[in-house]
Amino acid sequence: MLIAYPGELFMRVLKLMILPLVIASLISGSSSLNAKLNGKIALRTFVYFLTTSLLNAILGTTLALIIHPGNPTAESAAHTELLRDTAPLNKAKTVSLMDSVLDLGRNIFPDNIFQAALQQAHTVYVPKELPGMVGNDTELSHTSAPVMASSASSSVNLMEWSAEQNVEWIRIVEYRSGTNSLGIVFFCLVFGTLLGTIGRKGYVVVQFFSAIFDVIMKMVTGVMWLTPIGISSVIAGKILSVDDVGFVMTQLAWFIFTIALGVFLYQWIILQAIYFVFLRKNPFRFYLGLVQPILTGFATASTAAALPLTFRCMNERLKIDSRITRFVLPIGCNINMDGTALFIAVASIFIAQMSNMSLNVGQVVTVVLTSTAASMSSASIPSAALVLLLIALSAIDAPINNATLLFAIDWFVDRIRTTNNLLGDCYAAAVVEHLSRNELKISDIDAYYKDDDITSDDQCEQDVNGKRKLSFPNSVILNVEVSTPVSNT
């Protein structure tokens, strides 16, 4: 506990800055671009994220079919022990892919922006009737089901209820603790885009959020001095919390090897090839510039937790346009889960092989598509992929019970695949910036020559030499003097 305590404080400080950083970066970034350019950047970003997630799902499925990590003998006594610890998984009805997609829409369009900062919506199944249960504390009726399900403890009790009896399950939507990042991202994108269209009236608001972003980045600079201690503490504490690391790794060594190989191939071959094809620059120099965010993402197992450090490296060290990073990185933290797509694909094939299932071509394609769709609805929190894995297993009718075996090693595998998610966001920002360079130049020119923005006195400030200058960041003022020739006559 004492060894992990510095790492706990380190993660708390990082998480503290996520919400103001995302809000300030998205509003200030999207407001500096026109609505048409925002649409183009959003389309390019989404296409890139969808393509790379699909590539990771195909890569994971191919490696699992070639290496065949799910040897039937891998199911051992450890499975029985882990099954007892995770018994609720076998007694509750799991959500379907349709439920996950519908929850994605509910979170993108929240009904309360303040609630979105604290809670996110998700679908759960609860028993319609609980025969034999008496008392006010245990009685469940149709009207009380949503109220009961709003409590985490009540949900667990319902899941632990015996599944041997004939139960009719009802679907309800409840709220669980956790920031609804998707809803906040959507609101900030729309707010920032429309803010940039009202001209001079919105200038004060843009400067307000830009100032917040600058202050948060200064806080990040201070936190970076604690990175070595925080990362070491988090990893050491997690390793010490596992009872028998060697035994767990031995049982699932081939699965870990398959995941690690897929991550290595994607990071060192596929990503580097994508970067070189689009930018024609040395991709490894770009990769080495992201070492610190990679280590932070590995230690915290969360792309969002490493977001403050990622912003600093992308803007200051790698010189990526801040308008692009403020737009792409927060979105990528929520919908770009390349490592999660790889993990779900490998884990689905692994469990099917372990259960002596023969997958046909249709089931393999289903694994690829389900892994891609599920990964884009994943939350940027540790071990979120384990919940989505149950959706993929249900799609191919694989035994869900065997998924409990992966809980023992997810603390390690989660850290490996998180580096894929983080690098995917960074390379996306670089590629999108390159593809949008012409539009960015046009946007700069339009901003300089808007009469309402340039000629207004309230958007200028006094220079040290007494001259007037525009207070827009990264702006250029051209003073053109026109001389009229004097006639000799």
Coordinates of C-alpha atoms in Angstrom, one line a residue:
M1 CA 0.0 0.0 0.0
L2 CA 2.8 2.4 0.9
I3 CA 4.7 1.6 -2.3
A4 CA 1.7 2.2 -4.4
Y5 CA 0.6 5.4 -2.6
P6 CA 2.8 7.9 -4.6
G7 CA 1.5 6.4 -7.8
E8 CA -2.0 6.8 -6.5
L9 CA -1.5 10.5 -5.9
F10 CA 0.2 10.8 -9.3
M11 CA -2.8 9.3 -11.1
R12 CA -5.2 11.4 -9.1
V13 CA -3.4 14.6 -10.2
L14 CA -3.5 13.5 -13.8
K15 CA -7.2 12.7 -13.7
L16 CA -7.8 16.0 -12.0
M17 CA -6.7 17.8 -15.1
I18 CA -8.5 15.7 -17.7
L19 CA -11.9 17.4 -17.6
P20 CA -10.8 21.0 -17.8
L21 CA -8.2 20.1 -20.3
V22 CA -10.6 18.4 -22.7
I23 CA -13.2 21.2 -22.4
A24 CA -10.7 24.0 -22.9
S25 CA -8.8 22.3 -25.7
L26 CA -11.9 21.4 -27.7
I27 CA -13.6 24.8 -27.4
S28 CA -10.5 26.8 -28.1
G29 CA -9.4 24.5 -30.9
S30 CA -12.7 24.2 -32.8
S31 CA -13.4 27.9 -32.4
S32 CA -10.2 28.9 -34.2
L33 CA -11.4 27.0 -37.3
N34 CA -14.4 27.6 -39.5
A35 CA -17.3 25.2 -39.5
K36 CA -16.5 23.8 -42.9
L37 CA -12.9 23.0 -41.9
N38 CA -14.1 21.5 -38.7
G39 CA -16.3 19.1 -40.7
K40 CA -13.5 18.1 -43.0
I41 CA -11.1 17.5 -40.1
A42 CA -13.8 15.5 -38.2
L43 CA -14.4 13.4 -41.3
R44 CA -10.8 12.7 -41.9
T45 CA -10.2 11.9 -38.2
F46 CA -13.2 9.5 -38.0
V47 CA -12.1 7.7 -41.2
Y48 CA -8.6 7.3 -39.9
F49 CA -9.8 6.0 -36.6
L50 CA -12.2 3.5 -38.2
T51 CA -9.5 2.3 -40.6
T52 CA -6.8 1.7 -38.0
S53 CA -9.3 0.0 -35.6
L54 CA -10.3 -2.3 -38.5
L55 CA -6.6 -3.0 -39.2
N56 CA -5.9 -3.9 -35.6
A57 CA -8.9 -6.3 -35.5
I58 CA -7.7 -8.0 -38.7
L59 CA -4.2 -8.2 -37.4
G60 CA -5.3 -9.7 -34.1
T61 CA -7.6 -12.2 -35.8
T62 CA -4.8 -13.3 -38.2
L63 CA -2.2 -13.7 -35.4
A64 CA -4.6 -15.7 -33.3
L65 CA -5.4 -18.0 -36.2
I66 CA -1.7 -18.5 -37.0
I67 CA -0.2 -18.8 -33.5
H68 CA -3.2 -20.7 -32.1
P69 CA -2.7 -19.5 -28.5
G70 CA -5.9 -21.1 -27.2
N71 CA -4.6 -24.6 -26.7
P72 CA -7.4 -26.7 -25.0
T73 CA -4.9 -27.7 -22.3
A74 CA -4.6 -24.1 -21.3
E75 CA -7.7 -24.4 -19.2
S76 CA -6.3 -25.5 -15.8
A77 CA -7.0 -25.4 -12.1
A78 CA -6.4 -21.7 -12.3
H79 CA -9.6 -21.4 -14.3
T80 CA -11.6 -22.9 -11.5
E81 CA -10.1 -20.5 -8.9
L82 CA -10.7 -17.5 -11.1
L83 CA -14.2 -18.6 -11.9
R84 CA -15.1 -18.5 -8.3
D85 CA -13.8 -15.0 -7.9
T86 CA -15.8 -13.7 -10.9
A87 CA -19.0 -15.7 -10.5
P88 CA -21.4 -12.8 -11.1
L89 CA -20.4 -12.9 -14.8
N90 CA -22.1 -16.3 -15.2
K91 CA -25.3 -15.3 -13.4
A92 CA -26.3 -12.2 -15.2
K93 CA -27.6 -11.5 -18.6
T94 CA -25.0 -9.6 -20.6
V95 CA -25.8 -6.7 -22.9
S96 CA -25.8 -7.2 -26.7
L97 CA -23.9 -5.3 -29.3
M98 CA -27.1 -3.4 -30.1
D99 CA -27.4 -2.3 -26.4
S100 CA -23.8 -1.1 -26.6
V101 CA -24.4 0.9 -29.7
L102 CA -27.6 2.5 -28.2
D103 CA -25.6 3.4 -25.1
L104 CA -23.1 5.0 -27.3
G105 CA -25.8 7.3 -28.8
R106 CA -27.2 8.1 -25.3
N107 CA -23.8 9.1 -24.1
I108 CA -23.0 11.2 -27.2
F109 CA -26.2 13.2 -26.7
P110 CA -26.5 13.6 -22.9
D111 CA -29.6 15.2 -21.4
N112 CA -27.7 17.0 -18.8
I113 CA -24.2 18.4 -19.4
F114 CA -23.4 18.7 -15.7
Q115 CA -24.5 15.1 -15.1
A116 CA -22.2 14.1 -18.0
A117 CA -19.2 15.3 -16.0
L118 CA -20.0 12.8 -13.3
Q119 CA -22.0 9.9 -14.7
Q120 CA -22.5 8.0 -18.0
A121 CA -25.5 6.0 -19.2
H122 CA -25.4 2.2 -19.7
T123 CA -27.9 -0.6 -20.2
V124 CA -28.3 -3.3 -17.6
Y125 CA -30.7 -6.3 -17.3
V126 CA -32.4 -7.0 -14.0
P127 CA -34.8 -9.8 -13.0
K128 CA -38.5 -8.9 -13.5
E129 CA -39.5 -10.8 -10.4
L130 CA -37.6 -12.2 -7.5
P131 CA -39.7 -15.0 -6.0
G132 CA -39.1 -15.8 -2.4
M133 CA -37.6 -12.4 -1.5
V134 CA -39.5 -10.6 1.3
G135 CA -39.0 -7.3 3.1
N136 CA -38.8 -3.8 2.0
D137 CA -35.0 -3.9 1.5
T138 CA -35.1 -6.8 -0.9
E139 CA -38.4 -6.4 -2.7
L140 CA -38.2 -5.4 -6.3
S141 CA -41.1 -4.2 -8.4
H142 CA -41.5 -2.8 -11.9
T143 CA -41.5 0.7 -10.6
S144 CA -38.5 0.3 -8.3
A145 CA -36.3 -1.5 -10.8
P146 CA -34.7 1.6 -12.2
V147 CA -34.2 3.1 -8.7
M148 CA -32.6 -0.1 -7.4
A149 CA -30.4 -0.4 -10.5
S150 CA -29.1 3.2 -10.0
S151 CA -27.1 1.9 -7.1
A152 CA -23.9 -0.1 -7.8
S153 CA -24.5 -2.4 -4.8
S154 CA -28.0 -3.1 -5.9
S155 CA -26.8 -4.1 -9.4
V156 CA -24.3 -6.5 -7.9
N157 CA -26.9 -8.1 -5.7
L158 CA -29.2 -8.6 -8.7
M159 CA -26.4 -10.2 -10.7
E160 CA -25.5 -12.5 -7.9
W161 CA -29.1 -13.8 -7.7
S162 CA -29.3 -17.5 -8.6
A163 CA -29.6 -18.0 -12.4
E164 CA -31.0 -21.6 -11.9
Q165 CA -34.5 -20.3 -11.5
N166 CA -36.6 -19.2 -14.4
V167 CA -36.0 -15.5 -14.7
E168 CA -37.5 -12.9 -17.1
W169 CA -35.0 -10.1 -17.6
I170 CA -36.0 -6.5 -18.3
R171 CA -33.7 -3.9 -19.9
I172 CA -33.2 -0.6 -18.1
V173 CA -30.9 2.3 -18.5
E174 CA -29.0 3.4 -15.5
Y175 CA -26.2 5.8 -14.7
R176 CA -22.9 4.7 -13.3
S177 CA -20.0 6.8 -11.9
G178 CA -17.5 8.1 -14.4
T179 CA -17.2 11.1 -16.7
N180 CA -19.2 10.8 -19.9
S181 CA -16.4 12.0 -22.1
L182 CA -18.3 11.4 -25.4
G183 CA -21.1 13.7 -24.4
I184 CA -18.7 16.4 -23.2
V185 CA -16.7 16.1 -26.4
F186 CA -19.8 16.4 -28.6
F187 CA -21.1 19.5 -26.7
C188 CA -17.7 21.2 -26.7
L189 CA -17.2 20.6 -30.5
V190 CA -20.6 22.1 -31.3
F191 CA -20.2 24.9 -28.9
G192 CA -16.7 25.8 -30.1
T193 CA -17.6 25.6 -33.8
L194 CA -20.6 27.9 -33.4
L195 CA -18.6 30.2 -31.1
G196 CA -16.1 30.8 -34.0
T197 CA -18.9 31.9 -36.3
I198 CA -20.2 34.8 -34.2
G199 CA -17.0 36.8 -34.7
R200 CA -16.0 39.6 -32.3
K201 CA -18.7 38.9 -29.7
G202 CA -17.3 35.5 -29.0
Y203 CA -13.7 36.6 -28.7
V204 CA -13.7 37.0 -24.9
V205 CA -15.0 33.5 -24.5
V206 CA -12.4 32.0 -26.8
Q207 CA -9.6 33.8 -24.9
F208 CA -11.1 32.5 -21.6
F209 CA -10.9 28.9 -22.7
S210 CA -7.4 29.5 -24.3
A211 CA -6.2 30.9 -20.9
I212 CA -7.6 27.8 -19.1
F213 CA -5.7 25.6 -21.6
D214 CA -2.5 27.4 -21.0
V215 CA -2.8 27.2 -17.2
I216 CA -3.5 23.5 -17.3
M217 CA -0.4 23.0 -19.5
K218 CA 1.7 24.8 -17.0
M219 CA 0.3 22.5 -14.3
V220 CA 1.3 19.6 -16.5
T221 CA 4.9 20.9 -16.7
G222 CA 5.1 20.7 -12.9
V223 CA 3.6 17.2 -12.8
M224 CA 6.1 15.9 -15.3
W225 CA 8.8 16.2 -12.7
L226 CA 7.0 13.6 -10.7
T227 CA 6.6 11.2 -13.6
P228 CA 9.5 8.8 -12.8
I229 CA 8.4 8.4 -9.2
G230 CA 4.7 8.0 -10.1
I231 CA 5.2 5.5 -12.9
S232 CA 7.6 3.4 -10.8
S233 CA 5.2 3.4 -7.9
V234 CA 2.1 2.4 -10.0
I235 CA 3.8 -0.5 -11.7
A236 CA 5.6 -1.8 -8.6
G237 CA 2.4 -1.7 -6.6
K238 CA 0.4 -3.5 -9.2
I239 CA 3.0 -6.3 -9.5
L240 CA 3.0 -6.7 -5.7
S241 CA -0.8 -7.0 -5.6
V242 CA -0.7 -10.2 -7.8
D243 CA -0.3 -13.3 -5.6
D244 CA 1.7 -15.4 -8.1
V245 CA 2.8 -13.5 -11.1
G246 CA 4.9 -16.4 -12.5
F247 CA 2.1 -18.9 -12.3
V248 CA -0.4 -16.5 -14.1
M249 CA 2.1 -15.6 -16.8
T250 CA 2.9 -19.3 -17.4
Q251 CA -0.7 -20.3 -17.8
L252 CA -1.4 -17.6 -20.4
A253 CA 2.0 -17.0 -21.9
W254 CA 1.0 -17.7 -25.5
F255 CA -2.0 -15.3 -25.2
I256 CA 0.3 -12.5 -23.8
F257 CA 2.8 -13.3 -26.6
T258 CA 0.2 -12.9 -29.3
I259 CA -1.0 -9.6 -27.9
A260 CA 2.5 -8.3 -27.5
L261 CA 3.5 -9.4 -31.0
G262 CA 0.4 -7.7 -32.5
V263 CA 1.2 -4.4 -30.6
F264 CA 4.8 -4.6 -31.8
L265 CA 3.9 -5.1 -35.4
Y266 CA 1.3 -2.3 -35.4
Q267 CA 3.6 0.2 -33.6
W268 CA 6.9 -0.5 -35.4
I269 CA 5.7 -1.4 -38.9
I270 CA 2.1 -0.4 -39.7
L271 CA 2.1 3.0 -37.9
Q272 CA 5.5 3.9 -39.2
A273 CA 4.5 2.9 -42.7
I274 CA 1.3 5.1 -42.5
Y275 CA 3.4 8.0 -41.2
F276 CA 6.0 7.7 -44.0
V277 CA 3.5 7.3 -46.8
F278 CA 1.6 10.4 -45.9
L279 CA 4.3 12.7 -44.5
R280 CA 7.5 11.4 -46.2
K281 CA 9.4 12.0 -43.0
N282 CA 11.4 9.8 -40.6
P283 CA 8.6 8.1 -38.5
F284 CA 11.0 6.9 -35.8
R285 CA 12.0 10.4 -34.8
F286 CA 8.3 11.1 -34.3
Y287 CA 7.9 7.9 -32.3
L288 CA 10.9 8.7 -30.0
G289 CA 9.4 12.1 -29.3
L290 CA 6.4 10.4 -27.6
V291 CA 8.4 8.2 -25.1
Q292 CA 7.1 10.0 -22.0
P293 CA 3.4 9.8 -22.9
I294 CA 3.9 6.1 -23.8
L295 CA 5.4 5.4 -20.4
T296 CA 2.7 7.3 -18.7
G297 CA 0.0 5.4 -20.6
F298 CA 1.7 2.1 -19.9
A299 CA 1.8 2.8 -16.2
T300 CA -1.7 4.2 -15.8
A301 CA -3.4 1.9 -18.4
S302 CA -5.4 4.9 -19.6
T303 CA -5.1 7.1 -22.6
A304 CA -7.0 9.9 -20.9
A305 CA -4.7 9.9 -17.9
A306 CA -1.8 10.5 -20.2
L307 CA -3.6 13.2 -22.2
P308 CA -2.0 16.2 -20.5
L309 CA 1.5 14.9 -21.2
T310 CA 0.5 13.9 -24.8
F311 CA -0.6 17.5 -25.4
R312 CA 2.7 18.9 -24.2
C313 CA 4.9 16.6 -26.3
M314 CA 2.8 17.0 -29.4
N315 CA 2.6 20.8 -29.3
E316 CA 6.1 21.7 -27.9
R317 CA 8.4 18.9 -28.9
L318 CA 6.9 17.6 -32.2
K319 CA 5.4 21.0 -33.3
I320 CA 2.1 19.7 -34.4
D321 CA -0.5 22.4 -35.0
S322 CA -2.3 23.1 -31.8
R323 CA -5.6 23.5 -33.6
I324 CA -5.3 19.9 -34.8
T325 CA -4.1 18.4 -31.5
R326 CA -6.8 20.2 -29.5
F327 CA -9.4 18.7 -31.9
V328 CA -8.1 15.2 -32.5
L329 CA -6.5 14.1 -29.2
P330 CA -9.6 14.4 -27.0
I331 CA -11.8 12.7 -29.6
G332 CA -9.2 9.9 -30.0
C333 CA -9.2 9.2 -26.2
N334 CA -12.9 8.2 -26.5
I335 CA -13.4 6.5 -29.9
N336 CA -9.9 5.4 -31.1
M337 CA -9.1 2.2 -29.3
D338 CA -6.7 0.4 -31.6
G339 CA -5.3 -1.8 -28.9
T340 CA -8.7 -2.7 -27.6
A341 CA -9.8 -3.9 -31.1
L342 CA -6.6 -6.0 -31.2
F343 CA -7.3 -7.4 -27.7
I344 CA -11.0 -8.3 -28.4
A345 CA -10.1 -10.1 -31.6
V346 CA -7.3 -12.1 -30.1
A347 CA -9.3 -12.9 -26.9
S348 CA -12.4 -14.0 -28.9
I349 CA -10.4 -16.4 -31.0
F350 CA -8.3 -17.6 -28.0
I351 CA -11.4 -18.5 -26.0
A352 CA -13.0 -20.2 -29.0
Q353 CA -9.9 -22.3 -29.5
M354 CA -9.6 -23.1 -25.8
S355 CA -13.2 -24.4 -25.9
N356 CA -12.5 -26.6 -29.0
M357 CA -14.7 -24.4 -31.2
S358 CA -14.2 -24.5 -35.0
L359 CA -14.9 -21.1 -36.4
N360 CA -16.1 -20.7 -40.0
V361 CA -15.4 -17.8 -42.2
G362 CA -18.6 -16.0 -41.3
Q363 CA -17.7 -16.2 -37.6
V364 CA -14.2 -14.9 -38.2
V365 CA -15.6 -11.9 -40.1
T366 CA -18.1 -11.4 -37.2
V367 CA -15.1 -11.3 -34.8
V368 CA -13.4 -8.6 -36.9
L369 CA -16.4 -6.4 -37.3
T370 CA -17.6 -6.8 -33.7
S371 CA -14.1 -6.1 -32.4
T372 CA -14.0 -2.9 -34.5
A373 CA -17.5 -1.7 -33.4
A374 CA -17.0 -2.6 -29.8
S375 CA -13.6 -0.9 -29.5
M376 CA -15.0 2.4 -30.8
S377 CA -17.7 2.4 -28.0
S378 CA -15.1 1.6 -25.3
A379 CA -14.5 3.9 -22.4
S380 CA -11.1 5.3 -21.8
I381 CA -10.7 3.5 -18.4
P382 CA -8.6 0.6 -17.3
S383 CA -10.0 -2.9 -18.2
A384 CA -12.9 -1.6 -20.2
A385 CA -12.2 -4.1 -22.9
L386 CA -13.2 -7.0 -20.7
V387 CA -16.8 -5.9 -20.6
L388 CA -16.8 -5.5 -24.4
L389 CA -15.2 -8.9 -24.8
L390 CA -18.5 -10.5 -23.6
I391 CA -20.3 -8.8 -26.5
A392 CA -17.9 -10.3 -29.0
L393 CA -18.1 -13.8 -27.4
S394 CA -21.9 -13.6 -27.6
A395 CA -21.8 -12.7 -31.3
I396 CA -20.0 -16.0 -32.1
D397 CA -21.7 -18.0 -29.4
A398 CA -18.5 -18.8 -27.5
P399 CA -18.6 -19.7 -23.8
I400 CA -18.6 -16.6 -21.7
N401 CA -17.4 -18.5 -18.6
N402 CA -13.9 -18.9 -20.1
A403 CA -13.5 -15.2 -20.3
T404 CA -12.8 -15.1 -16.6
L405 CA -9.4 -16.6 -17.2
L406 CA -8.3 -13.4 -18.7
F407 CA -9.0 -11.3 -15.7
A408 CA -5.8 -12.5 -14.0
I409 CA -3.6 -11.0 -16.7
D410 CA -5.6 -8.1 -17.8
W411 CA -3.7 -5.7 -15.5
F412 CA -0.6 -6.4 -17.7
V413 CA -2.2 -6.8 -21.1
D414 CA -4.2 -3.6 -20.6
R415 CA -1.0 -1.6 -20.2
I416 CA 0.4 -3.0 -23.5
R417 CA -2.7 -2.3 -25.6
T418 CA -3.0 1.2 -24.1
T419 CA 0.2 2.2 -25.8
N420 CA -1.5 1.3 -29.1
N421 CA -4.4 3.6 -28.3
L422 CA -2.2 6.5 -27.4
L423 CA 0.1 6.2 -30.4
G424 CA -2.9 5.9 -32.7
D425 CA -4.2 9.2 -31.5
C426 CA -0.8 10.9 -32.0
Y427 CA -0.2 9.6 -35.4
A428 CA -3.8 10.5 -36.4
A429 CA -3.1 14.1 -35.4
A430 CA 0.1 14.2 -37.5
V431 CA -1.7 12.6 -40.6
V432 CA -4.8 14.8 -40.3
E433 CA -2.6 17.9 -39.9
H434 CA -0.7 17.0 -43.1
L435 CA -3.9 16.3 -45.0
S436 CA -5.5 19.6 -43.8
R437 CA -2.5 21.9 -44.4
N438 CA -4.0 23.7 -47.3
E439 CA -7.3 24.4 -45.4
L440 CA -5.3 25.5 -42.4
K441 CA -3.5 28.1 -44.5
I442 CA -6.7 29.3 -46.0
S443 CA -8.2 29.5 -42.4
D444 CA -5.2 31.7 -41.3
I445 CA -5.7 34.1 -44.2
D446 CA -9.4 34.3 -43.6
A447 CA -8.8 35.1 -39.9
Y448 CA -6.3 37.9 -40.8
Y449 CA -8.6 39.6 -43.2
K450 CA -11.9 39.6 -41.4
D451 CA -12.7 43.3 -41.0
D452 CA -14.7 42.7 -37.8
D453 CA -11.8 40.9 -36.2
I454 CA -8.9 42.9 -37.3
T455 CA -10.1 46.5 -37.2
S456 CA -11.9 46.3 -33.8
D457 CA -10.0 48.1 -31.0
D458 CA -11.2 45.6 -28.4
Q459 CA -9.2 42.9 -30.0
C460 CA -5.9 44.8 -30.1
E461 CA -3.6 45.4 -27.2
Q462 CA -0.8 48.0 -26.7
D463 CA 2.7 46.8 -27.7
V464 CA 5.8 47.6 -25.6
N465 CA 6.8 50.2 -28.1
G466 CA 3.4 51.9 -28.1
K467 CA 2.3 50.3 -31.3
R468 CA -1.0 48.5 -31.8
K469 CA -0.9 44.7 -32.5
L470 CA -3.5 42.0 -32.9
S471 CA -3.9 39.9 -29.8
F472 CA -4.9 36.7 -31.7
P473 CA -2.3 34.0 -31.0
N474 CA 0.0 33.0 -33.8
S475 CA -1.2 35.9 -36.0
V476 CA 0.7 38.1 -38.4
I477 CA -0.1 41.7 -39.3
L478 CA 1.0 43.0 -42.7
N479 CA 1.5 46.8 -42.9
V480 CA 1.2 47.8 -46.5
E481 CA 2.3 51.3 -47.5
V482 CA 1.1 52.6 -50.9
S483 CA 3.1 55.5 -52.3
T484 CA 1.7 57.8 -55.0
P485 CA 4.2 59.1 -57.5
V486 CA 4.4 62.9 -57.6
S487 CA 4.1 64.5 -61.0
N488 CA 6.9 66.8 -62.1
T489 CA 4.5 69.3 -63.6

